[in-house]
Amino acid sequence: QVQLVESGGGSVQAGGSLRLSCAASGLSFSSYAMGWFRQAPGKEREFVAAISWDGRNTVYADSVKGRLTISRDNAKNTVYLQMNSLKPEDTAVYYCAEDRRQYYSGSYYNYYDMRYRGKGTLVTVSS
């Protein structure tokens, strides 16, 4: 059974930090790119960051560049999102997802094209 389970969400004040984790099971984690997406209240789901299957290539939404960092540990089947200098506009449910393209190292990711998706973890940033 394929599972992507996010954790690490919570409430933090503006300027604070959180580290999200996404543990994968039941899939070939190390061969596929992984991405983080988010959905704020009343808004569309949007791309946040992605990392290639080997961890060598990363891509970020302009709104999070320099503040959020995606990484992965293929030995642990886990992808991370380190979130620093958080802003109230970062408040959202954060979802991880596995890309359907094997060995993909490009820069385009669409949530609805991803092969598997987690259920999300809530991040709330207060001003």
GROMACS .gro file of C-alpha atoms in nm:
model
  127
    1GLN     CA    1   0.000   0.000   0.000
    2VAL     CA    2   0.143   0.335  -0.106
    3GLN     CA    3   0.157   0.598   0.164
    4LEU     CA    4   0.294   0.950   0.188
    5VAL     CA    5   0.263   1.083   0.540
    6GLU     CA    6   0.346   1.443   0.620
    7SER     CA    7   0.442   1.562   0.967
    8GLY     CA    8   0.599   1.862   1.139
    9GLY     CA    9   0.325   2.116   1.087
   10GLY     CA   10   0.209   2.344   1.365
   11SER     CA   11   0.168   2.701   1.479
   12VAL     CA   12   0.454   2.948   1.478
   13GLN     CA   13   0.500   3.324   1.495
   14ALA     CA   14   0.616   3.523   1.197
   15GLY     CA   15   0.991   3.495   1.154
   16GLY     CA   16   0.997   3.148   1.303
   17SER     CA   17   1.092   2.812   1.154
   18LEU     CA   18   0.942   2.471   1.099
   19ARG     CA   19   1.068   2.153   0.936
   20LEU     CA   20   0.820   1.938   0.752
   21SER     CA   21   0.883   1.572   0.678
   22CYS     CA   22   0.716   1.336   0.436
   23ALA     CA   23   0.773   0.966   0.490
   24ALA     CA   24   0.706   0.740   0.192
   25SER     CA   25   0.628   0.371   0.192
   26GLY     CA   26   0.515   0.117  -0.063
   27LEU     CA   27   0.672   0.293  -0.361
   28SER     CA   28   1.005   0.325  -0.544
   29PHE     CA   29   1.098   0.647  -0.368
   30SER     CA   30   1.455   0.690  -0.493
   31SER     CA   31   1.367   0.688  -0.865
   32TYR     CA   32   1.116   0.973  -0.867
   33ALA     CA   33   1.117   1.344  -0.806
   34MET     CA   34   0.925   1.471  -0.504
   35GLY     CA   35   0.737   1.793  -0.455
   36TRP     CA   36   0.572   2.007  -0.192
   37PHE     CA   37   0.250   2.193  -0.261
   38ARG     CA   38   0.025   2.403  -0.039
   39GLN     CA   39  -0.328   2.531  -0.020
   40ALA     CA   40  -0.419   2.837   0.181
   41PRO     CA   41  -0.776   2.898   0.297
   42GLY     CA   42  -0.990   3.012   0.007
   43LYS     CA   43  -0.709   2.977  -0.246
   44GLU     CA   44  -0.602   2.735  -0.515
   45ARG     CA   45  -0.344   2.468  -0.442
   46GLU     CA   46  -0.002   2.591  -0.551
   47PHE     CA   47   0.346   2.460  -0.612
   48VAL     CA   48   0.606   2.526  -0.342
   49ALA     CA   49   0.921   2.328  -0.419
   50ALA     CA   50   1.046   2.011  -0.584
   51ILE     CA   51   1.357   1.798  -0.584
   52SER     CA   52   1.486   1.558  -0.847
   53TRP     CA   53   1.511   1.185  -0.786
   54ASP     CA   54   1.881   1.211  -0.699
   55GLY     CA   55   1.857   1.533  -0.500
   56ARG     CA   56   2.084   1.724  -0.738
   57ASN     CA   57   1.822   1.957  -0.879
   58THR     CA   58   1.573   2.170  -0.686
   59VAL     CA   59   1.316   2.423  -0.797
   60TYR     CA   60   1.115   2.673  -0.592
   61ALA     CA   61   0.819   2.903  -0.627
   62ASP     CA   62   0.932   3.265  -0.635
   63SER     CA   63   0.737   3.336  -0.317
   64VAL     CA   64   0.948   3.098  -0.108
   65LYS     CA   65   1.295   3.130  -0.263
   66GLY     CA   66   1.562   3.196  -0.004
   67ARG     CA   67   1.334   3.097   0.286
   68LEU     CA   68   1.230   2.736   0.221
   69THR     CA   69   1.467   2.451   0.139
   70ILE     CA   70   1.369   2.110   0.007
   71SER     CA   71   1.589   1.806   0.062
   72ARG     CA   72   1.560   1.430   0.059
   73ASP     CA   73   1.713   1.122   0.218
   74ASN     CA   74   1.664   0.827  -0.015
   75ALA     CA   75   1.797   0.586   0.248
   76LYS     CA   76   1.510   0.691   0.475
   77ASN     CA   77   1.247   0.734   0.201
   78THR     CA   78   1.184   1.082   0.332
   79VAL     CA   79   1.162   1.429   0.183
   80TYR     CA   80   1.192   1.743   0.394
   81LEU     CA   81   1.091   2.106   0.373
   82GLN     CA   82   1.289   2.339   0.599
   83MET     CA   83   1.088   2.656   0.643
   84ASN     CA   84   1.264   2.967   0.777
   85SER     CA   85   1.160   3.332   0.811
   86LEU     CA   86   0.798   3.227   0.795
   87LYS     CA   87   0.532   3.481   0.705
   88PRO     CA   88   0.157   3.484   0.775
   89GLU     CA   89   0.099   3.428   0.402
   90ASP     CA   90   0.275   3.091   0.436
   91THR     CA   91  -0.025   2.967   0.636
   92ALA     CA   92  -0.163   2.668   0.449
   93VAL     CA   93  -0.200   2.293   0.440
   94TYR     CA   94   0.121   2.152   0.295
   95TYR     CA   95   0.114   1.838   0.082
   96CYS     CA   96   0.396   1.621  -0.045
   97ALA     CA   97   0.364   1.429  -0.367
   98GLU     CA   98   0.564   1.191  -0.582
   99ASP     CA   99   0.613   1.269  -0.949
  100ARG     CA  100   0.508   1.011  -1.204
  101ARG     CA  101   0.816   1.062  -1.422
  102GLN     CA  102   1.103   0.833  -1.339
  103TYR     CA  103   1.446   0.999  -1.321
  104TYR     CA  104   1.295   1.343  -1.391
  105SER     CA  105   1.520   1.642  -1.319
  106GLY     CA  106   1.319   1.922  -1.475
  107SER     CA  107   1.145   2.228  -1.334
  108TYR     CA  108   0.777   2.178  -1.410
  109TYR     CA  109   0.547   2.019  -1.155
  110ASN     CA  110   0.169   2.013  -1.143
  111TYR     CA  111  -0.006   1.880  -0.834
  112TYR     CA  112  -0.270   1.698  -1.036
  113ASP     CA  113  -0.006   1.526  -1.250
  114MET     CA  114   0.174   1.380  -0.950
  115ARG     CA  115   0.145   1.005  -0.910
  116TYR     CA  116   0.089   0.989  -0.535
  117ARG     CA  117  -0.010   1.258  -0.285
  118GLY     CA  118  -0.021   1.281   0.093
  119LYS     CA  119  -0.306   1.409   0.307
  120GLY     CA  120  -0.128   1.721   0.422
  121THR     CA  121  -0.008   1.892   0.737
  122LEU     CA  122  -0.129   2.232   0.858
  123VAL     CA  123   0.112   2.523   0.905
  124THR     CA  124  -0.020   2.834   1.076
  125VAL     CA  125   0.193   3.148   1.096
  126SER     CA  126   0.069   3.428   1.319
  127SER     CA  127   0.175   3.791   1.294
   0.00000   0.00000   0.00000
